[in-house]
mmCIF file of C-alpha atoms in Angstrom:
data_model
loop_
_atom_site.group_PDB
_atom_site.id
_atom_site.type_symbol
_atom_site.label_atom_id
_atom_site.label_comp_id
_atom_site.label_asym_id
_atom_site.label_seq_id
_atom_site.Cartn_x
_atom_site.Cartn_y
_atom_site.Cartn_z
ATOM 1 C CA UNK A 139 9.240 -19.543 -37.907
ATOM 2 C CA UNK A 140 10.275 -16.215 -36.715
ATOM 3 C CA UNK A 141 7.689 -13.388 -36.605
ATOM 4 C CA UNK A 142 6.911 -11.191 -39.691
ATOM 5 C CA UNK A 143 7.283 -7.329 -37.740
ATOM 6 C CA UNK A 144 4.916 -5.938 -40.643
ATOM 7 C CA UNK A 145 1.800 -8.502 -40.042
ATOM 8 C CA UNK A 146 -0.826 -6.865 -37.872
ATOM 9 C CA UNK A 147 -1.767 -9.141 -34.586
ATOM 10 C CA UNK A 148 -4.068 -9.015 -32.363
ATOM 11 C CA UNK A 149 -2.841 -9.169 -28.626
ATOM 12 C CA UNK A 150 -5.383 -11.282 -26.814
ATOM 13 C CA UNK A 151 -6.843 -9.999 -23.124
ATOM 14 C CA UNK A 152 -7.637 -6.244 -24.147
ATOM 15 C CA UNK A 153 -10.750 -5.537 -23.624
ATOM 16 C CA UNK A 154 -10.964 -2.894 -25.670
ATOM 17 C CA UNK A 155 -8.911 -4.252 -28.586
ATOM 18 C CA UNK A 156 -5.973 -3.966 -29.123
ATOM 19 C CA UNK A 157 -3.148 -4.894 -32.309
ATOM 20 C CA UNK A 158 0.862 -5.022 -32.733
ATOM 21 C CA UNK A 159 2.441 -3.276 -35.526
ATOM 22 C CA UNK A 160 5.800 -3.824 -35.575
ATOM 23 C CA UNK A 161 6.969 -2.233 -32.275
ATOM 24 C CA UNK A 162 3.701 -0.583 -31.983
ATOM 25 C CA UNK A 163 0.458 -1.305 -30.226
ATOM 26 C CA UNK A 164 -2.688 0.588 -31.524
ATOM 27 C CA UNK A 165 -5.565 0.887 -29.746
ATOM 28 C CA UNK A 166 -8.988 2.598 -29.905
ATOM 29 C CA UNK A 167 -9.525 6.207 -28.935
ATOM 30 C CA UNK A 168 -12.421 7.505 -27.147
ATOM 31 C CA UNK A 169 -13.361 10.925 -25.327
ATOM 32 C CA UNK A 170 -10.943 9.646 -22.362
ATOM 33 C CA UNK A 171 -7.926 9.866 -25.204
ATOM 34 C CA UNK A 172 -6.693 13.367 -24.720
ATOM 35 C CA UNK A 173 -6.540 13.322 -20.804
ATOM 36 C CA UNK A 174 -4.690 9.935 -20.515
ATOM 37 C CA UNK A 175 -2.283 11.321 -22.842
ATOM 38 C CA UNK A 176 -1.810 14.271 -21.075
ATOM 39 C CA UNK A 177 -0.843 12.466 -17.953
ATOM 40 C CA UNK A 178 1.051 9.764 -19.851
ATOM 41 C CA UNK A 179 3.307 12.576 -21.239
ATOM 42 C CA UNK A 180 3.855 13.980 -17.891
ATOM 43 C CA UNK A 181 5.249 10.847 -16.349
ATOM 44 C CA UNK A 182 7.200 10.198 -18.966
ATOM 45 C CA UNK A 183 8.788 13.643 -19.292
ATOM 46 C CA UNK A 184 9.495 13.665 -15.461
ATOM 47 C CA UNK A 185 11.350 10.256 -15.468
ATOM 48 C CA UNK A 186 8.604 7.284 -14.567
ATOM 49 C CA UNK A 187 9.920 4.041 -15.858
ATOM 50 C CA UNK A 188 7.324 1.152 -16.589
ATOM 51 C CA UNK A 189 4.820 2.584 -18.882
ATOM 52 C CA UNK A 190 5.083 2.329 -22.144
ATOM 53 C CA UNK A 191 6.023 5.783 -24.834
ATOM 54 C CA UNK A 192 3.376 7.277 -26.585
ATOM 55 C CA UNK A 193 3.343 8.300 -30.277
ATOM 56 C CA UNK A 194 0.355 10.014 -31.284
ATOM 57 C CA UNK A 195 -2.136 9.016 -33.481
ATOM 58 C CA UNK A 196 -2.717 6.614 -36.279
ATOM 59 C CA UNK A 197 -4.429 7.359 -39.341
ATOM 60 C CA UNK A 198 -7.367 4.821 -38.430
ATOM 61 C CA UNK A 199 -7.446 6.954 -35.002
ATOM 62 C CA UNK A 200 -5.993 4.465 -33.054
ATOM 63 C CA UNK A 201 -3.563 5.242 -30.516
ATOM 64 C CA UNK A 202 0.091 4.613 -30.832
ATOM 65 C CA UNK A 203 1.954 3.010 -28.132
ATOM 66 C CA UNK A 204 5.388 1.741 -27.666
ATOM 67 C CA UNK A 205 5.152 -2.345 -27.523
ATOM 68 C CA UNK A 206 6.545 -3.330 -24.413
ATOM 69 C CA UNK A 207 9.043 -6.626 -24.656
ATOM 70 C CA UNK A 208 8.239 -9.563 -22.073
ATOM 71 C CA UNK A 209 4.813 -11.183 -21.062
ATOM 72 C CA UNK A 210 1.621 -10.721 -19.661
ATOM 73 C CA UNK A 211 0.440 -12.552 -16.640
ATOM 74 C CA UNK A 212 -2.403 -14.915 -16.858
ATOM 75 C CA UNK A 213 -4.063 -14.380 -13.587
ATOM 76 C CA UNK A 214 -6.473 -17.356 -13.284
ATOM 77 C CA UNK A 215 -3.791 -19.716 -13.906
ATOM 78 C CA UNK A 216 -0.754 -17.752 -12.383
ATOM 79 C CA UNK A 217 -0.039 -16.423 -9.200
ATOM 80 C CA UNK A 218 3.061 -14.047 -9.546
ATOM 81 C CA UNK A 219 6.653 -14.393 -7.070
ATOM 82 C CA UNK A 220 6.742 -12.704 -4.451
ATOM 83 C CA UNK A 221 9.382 -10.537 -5.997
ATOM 84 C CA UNK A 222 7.207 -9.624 -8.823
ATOM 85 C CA UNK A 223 4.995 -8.735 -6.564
ATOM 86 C CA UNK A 224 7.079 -6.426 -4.240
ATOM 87 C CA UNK A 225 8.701 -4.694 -7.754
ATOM 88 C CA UNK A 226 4.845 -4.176 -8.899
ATOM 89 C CA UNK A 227 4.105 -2.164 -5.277
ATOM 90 C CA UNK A 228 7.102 -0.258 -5.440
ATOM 91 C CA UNK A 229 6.802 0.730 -8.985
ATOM 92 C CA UNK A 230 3.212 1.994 -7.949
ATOM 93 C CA UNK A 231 4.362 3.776 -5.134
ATOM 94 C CA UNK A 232 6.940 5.647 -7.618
ATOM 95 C CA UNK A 233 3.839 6.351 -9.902
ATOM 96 C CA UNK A 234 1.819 7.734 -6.868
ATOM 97 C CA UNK A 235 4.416 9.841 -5.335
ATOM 98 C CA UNK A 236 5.372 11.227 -9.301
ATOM 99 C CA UNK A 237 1.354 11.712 -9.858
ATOM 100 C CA UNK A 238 0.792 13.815 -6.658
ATOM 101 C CA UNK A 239 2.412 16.636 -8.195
ATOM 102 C CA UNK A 240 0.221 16.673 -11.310
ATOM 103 C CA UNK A 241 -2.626 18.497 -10.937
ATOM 104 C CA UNK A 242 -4.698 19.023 -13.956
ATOM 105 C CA UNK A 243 -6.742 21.902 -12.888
ATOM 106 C CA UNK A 244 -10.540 21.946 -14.060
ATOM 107 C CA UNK A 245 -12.356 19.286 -15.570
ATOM 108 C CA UNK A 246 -11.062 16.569 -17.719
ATOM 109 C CA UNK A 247 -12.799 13.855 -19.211
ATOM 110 C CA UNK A 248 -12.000 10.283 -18.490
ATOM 111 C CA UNK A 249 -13.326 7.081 -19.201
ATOM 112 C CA UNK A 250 -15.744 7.082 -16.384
ATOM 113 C CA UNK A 251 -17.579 10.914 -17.146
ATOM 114 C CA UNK A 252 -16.058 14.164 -16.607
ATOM 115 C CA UNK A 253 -14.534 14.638 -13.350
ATOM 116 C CA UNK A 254 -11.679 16.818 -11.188
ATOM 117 C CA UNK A 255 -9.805 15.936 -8.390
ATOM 118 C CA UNK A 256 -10.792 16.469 -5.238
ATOM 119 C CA UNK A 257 -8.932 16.219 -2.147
ATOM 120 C CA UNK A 258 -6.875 13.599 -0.949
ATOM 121 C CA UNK A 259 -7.342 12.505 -4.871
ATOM 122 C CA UNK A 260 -4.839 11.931 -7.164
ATOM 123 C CA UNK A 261 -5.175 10.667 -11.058
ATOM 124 C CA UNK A 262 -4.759 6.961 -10.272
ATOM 125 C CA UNK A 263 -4.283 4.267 -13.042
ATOM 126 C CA UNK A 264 -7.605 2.704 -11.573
ATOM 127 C CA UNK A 265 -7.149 -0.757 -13.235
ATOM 128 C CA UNK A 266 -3.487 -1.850 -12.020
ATOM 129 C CA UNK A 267 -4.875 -5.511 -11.637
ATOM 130 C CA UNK A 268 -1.996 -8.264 -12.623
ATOM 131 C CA UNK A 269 -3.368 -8.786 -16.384
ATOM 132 C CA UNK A 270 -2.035 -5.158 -17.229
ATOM 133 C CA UNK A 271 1.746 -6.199 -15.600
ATOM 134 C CA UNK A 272 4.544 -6.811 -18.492
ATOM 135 C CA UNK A 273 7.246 -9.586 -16.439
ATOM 136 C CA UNK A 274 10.548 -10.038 -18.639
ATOM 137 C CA UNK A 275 13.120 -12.457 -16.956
ATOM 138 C CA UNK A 276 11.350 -12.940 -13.877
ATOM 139 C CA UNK A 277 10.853 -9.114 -13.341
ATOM 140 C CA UNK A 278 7.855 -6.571 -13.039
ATOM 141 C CA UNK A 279 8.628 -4.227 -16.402
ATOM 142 C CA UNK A 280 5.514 -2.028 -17.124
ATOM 143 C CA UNK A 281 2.805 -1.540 -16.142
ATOM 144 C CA UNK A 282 0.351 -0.981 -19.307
ATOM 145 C CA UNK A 283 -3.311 -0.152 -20.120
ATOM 146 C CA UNK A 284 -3.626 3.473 -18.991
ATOM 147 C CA UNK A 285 -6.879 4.014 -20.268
ATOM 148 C CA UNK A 286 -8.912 3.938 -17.158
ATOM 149 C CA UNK A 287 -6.643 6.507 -15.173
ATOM 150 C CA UNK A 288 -8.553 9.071 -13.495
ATOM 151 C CA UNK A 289 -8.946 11.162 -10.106
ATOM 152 C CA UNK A 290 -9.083 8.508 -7.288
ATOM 153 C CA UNK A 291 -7.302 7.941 -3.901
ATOM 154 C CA UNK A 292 -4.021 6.070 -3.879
ATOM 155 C CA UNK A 293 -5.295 3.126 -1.709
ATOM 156 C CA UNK A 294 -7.701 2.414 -4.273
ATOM 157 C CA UNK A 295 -5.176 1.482 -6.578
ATOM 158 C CA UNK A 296 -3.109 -0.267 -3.789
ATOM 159 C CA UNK A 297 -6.300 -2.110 -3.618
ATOM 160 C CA UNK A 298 -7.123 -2.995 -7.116
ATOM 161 C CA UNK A 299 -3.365 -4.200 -7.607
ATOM 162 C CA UNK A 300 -3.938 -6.798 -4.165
ATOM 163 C CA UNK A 301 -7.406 -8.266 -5.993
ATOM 164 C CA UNK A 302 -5.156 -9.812 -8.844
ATOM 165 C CA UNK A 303 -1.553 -9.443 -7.772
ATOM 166 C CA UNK A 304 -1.838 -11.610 -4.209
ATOM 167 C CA UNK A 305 -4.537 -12.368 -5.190
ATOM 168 C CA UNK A 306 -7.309 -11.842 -2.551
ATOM 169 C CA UNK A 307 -9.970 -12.605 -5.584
ATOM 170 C CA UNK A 308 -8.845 -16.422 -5.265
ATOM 171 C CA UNK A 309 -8.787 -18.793 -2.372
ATOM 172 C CA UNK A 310 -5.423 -19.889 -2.089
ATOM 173 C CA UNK A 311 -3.651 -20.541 1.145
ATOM 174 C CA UNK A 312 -4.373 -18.664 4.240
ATOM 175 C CA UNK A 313 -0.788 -18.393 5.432
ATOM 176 C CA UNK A 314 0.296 -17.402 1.788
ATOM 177 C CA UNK A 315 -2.215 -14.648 2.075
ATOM 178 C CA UNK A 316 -0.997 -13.186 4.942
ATOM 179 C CA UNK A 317 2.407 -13.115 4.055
ATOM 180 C CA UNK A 318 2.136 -11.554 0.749
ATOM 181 C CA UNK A 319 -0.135 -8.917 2.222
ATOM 182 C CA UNK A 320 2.169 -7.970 4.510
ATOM 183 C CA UNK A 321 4.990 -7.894 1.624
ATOM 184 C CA UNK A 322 2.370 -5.599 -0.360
ATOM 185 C CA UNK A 323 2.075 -3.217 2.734
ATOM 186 C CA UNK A 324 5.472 -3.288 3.341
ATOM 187 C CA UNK A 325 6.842 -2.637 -0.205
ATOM 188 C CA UNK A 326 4.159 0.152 -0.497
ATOM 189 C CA UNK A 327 4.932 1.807 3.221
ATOM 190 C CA UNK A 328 1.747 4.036 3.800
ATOM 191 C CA UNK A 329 -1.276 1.627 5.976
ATOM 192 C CA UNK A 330 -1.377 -1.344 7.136
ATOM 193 C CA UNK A 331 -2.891 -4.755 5.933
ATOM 194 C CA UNK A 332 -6.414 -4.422 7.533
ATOM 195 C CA UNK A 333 -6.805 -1.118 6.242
ATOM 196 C CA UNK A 334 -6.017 -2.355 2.736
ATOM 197 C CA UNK A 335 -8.472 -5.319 3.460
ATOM 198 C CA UNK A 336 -11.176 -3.349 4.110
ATOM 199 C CA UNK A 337 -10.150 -1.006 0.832
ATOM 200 C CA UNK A 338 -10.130 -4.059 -1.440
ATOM 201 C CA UNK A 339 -13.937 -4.434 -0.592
ATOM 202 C CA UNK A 340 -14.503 -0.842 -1.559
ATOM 203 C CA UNK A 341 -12.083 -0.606 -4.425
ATOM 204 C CA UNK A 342 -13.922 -3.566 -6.335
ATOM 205 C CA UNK A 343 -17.438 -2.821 -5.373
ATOM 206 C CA UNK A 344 -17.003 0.289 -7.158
ATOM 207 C CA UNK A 345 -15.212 -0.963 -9.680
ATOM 208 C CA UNK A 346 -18.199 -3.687 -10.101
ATOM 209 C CA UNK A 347 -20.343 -0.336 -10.311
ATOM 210 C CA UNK A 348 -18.400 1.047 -13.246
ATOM 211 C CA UNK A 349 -18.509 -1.941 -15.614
ATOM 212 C CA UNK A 350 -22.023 -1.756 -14.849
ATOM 213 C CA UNK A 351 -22.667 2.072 -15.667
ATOM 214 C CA UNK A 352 -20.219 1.941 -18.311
ATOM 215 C CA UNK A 353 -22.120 -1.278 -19.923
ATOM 216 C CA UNK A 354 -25.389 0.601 -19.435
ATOM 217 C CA UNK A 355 -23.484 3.739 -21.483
ATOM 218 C CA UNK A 356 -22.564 1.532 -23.927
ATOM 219 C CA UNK A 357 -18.937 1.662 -23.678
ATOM 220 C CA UNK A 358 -17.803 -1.276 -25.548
ATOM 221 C CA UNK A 359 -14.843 -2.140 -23.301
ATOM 222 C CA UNK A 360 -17.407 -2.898 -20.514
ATOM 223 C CA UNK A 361 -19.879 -4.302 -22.556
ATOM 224 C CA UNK A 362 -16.871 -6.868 -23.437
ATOM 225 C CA UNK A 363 -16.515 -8.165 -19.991
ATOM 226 C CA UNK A 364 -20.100 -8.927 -20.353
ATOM 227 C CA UNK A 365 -18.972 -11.483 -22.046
ATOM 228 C CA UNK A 366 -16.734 -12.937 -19.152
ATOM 229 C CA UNK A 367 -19.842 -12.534 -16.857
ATOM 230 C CA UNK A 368 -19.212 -8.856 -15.406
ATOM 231 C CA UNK A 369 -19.759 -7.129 -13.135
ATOM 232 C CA UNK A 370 -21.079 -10.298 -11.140
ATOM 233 C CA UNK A 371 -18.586 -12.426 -11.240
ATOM 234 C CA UNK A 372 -16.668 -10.240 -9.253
ATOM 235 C CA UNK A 373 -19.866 -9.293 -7.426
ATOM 236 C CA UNK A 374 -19.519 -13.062 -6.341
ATOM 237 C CA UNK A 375 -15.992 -13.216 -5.733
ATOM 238 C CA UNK A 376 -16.301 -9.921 -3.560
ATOM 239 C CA UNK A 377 -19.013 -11.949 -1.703
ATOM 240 C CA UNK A 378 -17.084 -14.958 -1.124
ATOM 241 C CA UNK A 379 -13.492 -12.685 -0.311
ATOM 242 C CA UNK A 380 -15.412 -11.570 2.777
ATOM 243 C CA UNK A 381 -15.854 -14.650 4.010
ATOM 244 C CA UNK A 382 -12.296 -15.186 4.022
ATOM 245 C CA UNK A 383 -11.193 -12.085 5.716
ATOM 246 C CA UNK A 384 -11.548 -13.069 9.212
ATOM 247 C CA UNK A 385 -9.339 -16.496 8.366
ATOM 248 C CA UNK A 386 -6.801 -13.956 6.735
ATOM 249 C CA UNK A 387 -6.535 -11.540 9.934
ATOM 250 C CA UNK A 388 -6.066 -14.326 12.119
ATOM 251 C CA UNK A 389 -3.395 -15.496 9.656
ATOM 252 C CA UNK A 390 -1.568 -11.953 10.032
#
């Protein structure tokens, strides 16, 4: 039967909750809300493709966003084409070079505490992982979920998107590794593929430290991926990724 546009339903994989309304998505609002918006509104009014329009506020508080056609990618059972991956990098490399000329001056809160940017720091998405891509017809779309963005360092988010997008969190292929890495570097143009090695490590480290302070803050997004055994499991995988890396560099 063909979908009723005025039933509420529930999209599956946000953490934080998430429901369609007819060409809506609503989500939950937190302190984080007005900043995010801010910058969503800037890339949209300066031309960014891929992220989905905003429209304000429900009246349960929820956050109105335009629902994005295609699918999601299931990233423990799916590893993406190498074209998806390559239109993923690029599109992030368009986001980076349109963010680096907003600069939000003073504080701002984001999900992670109040914070500015520093230098060398841009506001990053911060959680570009695979799950967040929309693919329609065998093509990278949008990227979605923005409410993590915050000040960070480009390569961090290079980073994040190689954990899931390669992916470097699974042990797949050595050879397959090392050629998708260097389609990731190549598609991005800035370092090299040790560089973003080592900045995977880093990137999700951190980002094991943040579920962790944000579960101990009681943010109910993090305390969620309690439920999927974070931050260790990718405590683990981290662990067992750097085992790998010297197979991978000889690979490259």
């Amino acid at each position: 039967m063909p979908r009723d546009d005025t039933e509420p339903e529930h999209l599956p994989g946000a953490v934080g909750g998430a429901t369609r309304v007819g060409r809506t998505v609503r989500r939950p609002t937190g302190p984080w809300t007005p900043a995010v918006h801010e910058l969503l509104t800037y890339l949209h009014d300066n031309g960014l493709r891929g992220i989905p329009e905003l429209h304000g506020i429900d009246d349960e508080g929820r956050e109105i966003l335009e629902y994005v056609e295609g699918r999601g990618v299931p990233v423990d059972k799916e590893i993406v084409l190498d074209n998806v991956l390559a239109e993923a990098v690029t599109w992030l490399r368009d986001f980076h070079d349109l963010a680096d000329g907003y600069r939000p001056a003073g504080v701002r809160q984001w999900r992670g505490g109040e914070a500015e940017l520093g230098d060398g720091q841009i506001i990053c998405h911060r959680d570009p992982g695979a799950y967040n891509w929309i693919i329609q017809s065998g093509h990278f779309v949008a990227m979605i979920d923005w409410d993590m963005a915050g000040p960070g360092r480009p390569i961090e988010d290079l980073a994040f998107l190689a954990w899931t997008g390669i992916p470097l969190y699974r042990e797949i292929p050595v050879d397959d590794v090392a050629r998708r890495l260097d389609l990731l570097v190549d598609a991005y143009g800035e370092w090299g593929p040790m560089t973003v090695l080592d900045a995977v490590i880093e990137r999700m480290t951190t980002a094991s430290d943040r579920i962790e302070a944000g579960q101990a803050r009681g943010d109910q997004g993090f305390v969620n991926l309690g439920r999927v055994g974070e931050p260790q499991r990718t405590r683990d995988r981290v662990a067992a990724f750097r085992e790998r890396i010297p197979s991978i560099e000889a690979a490259l």
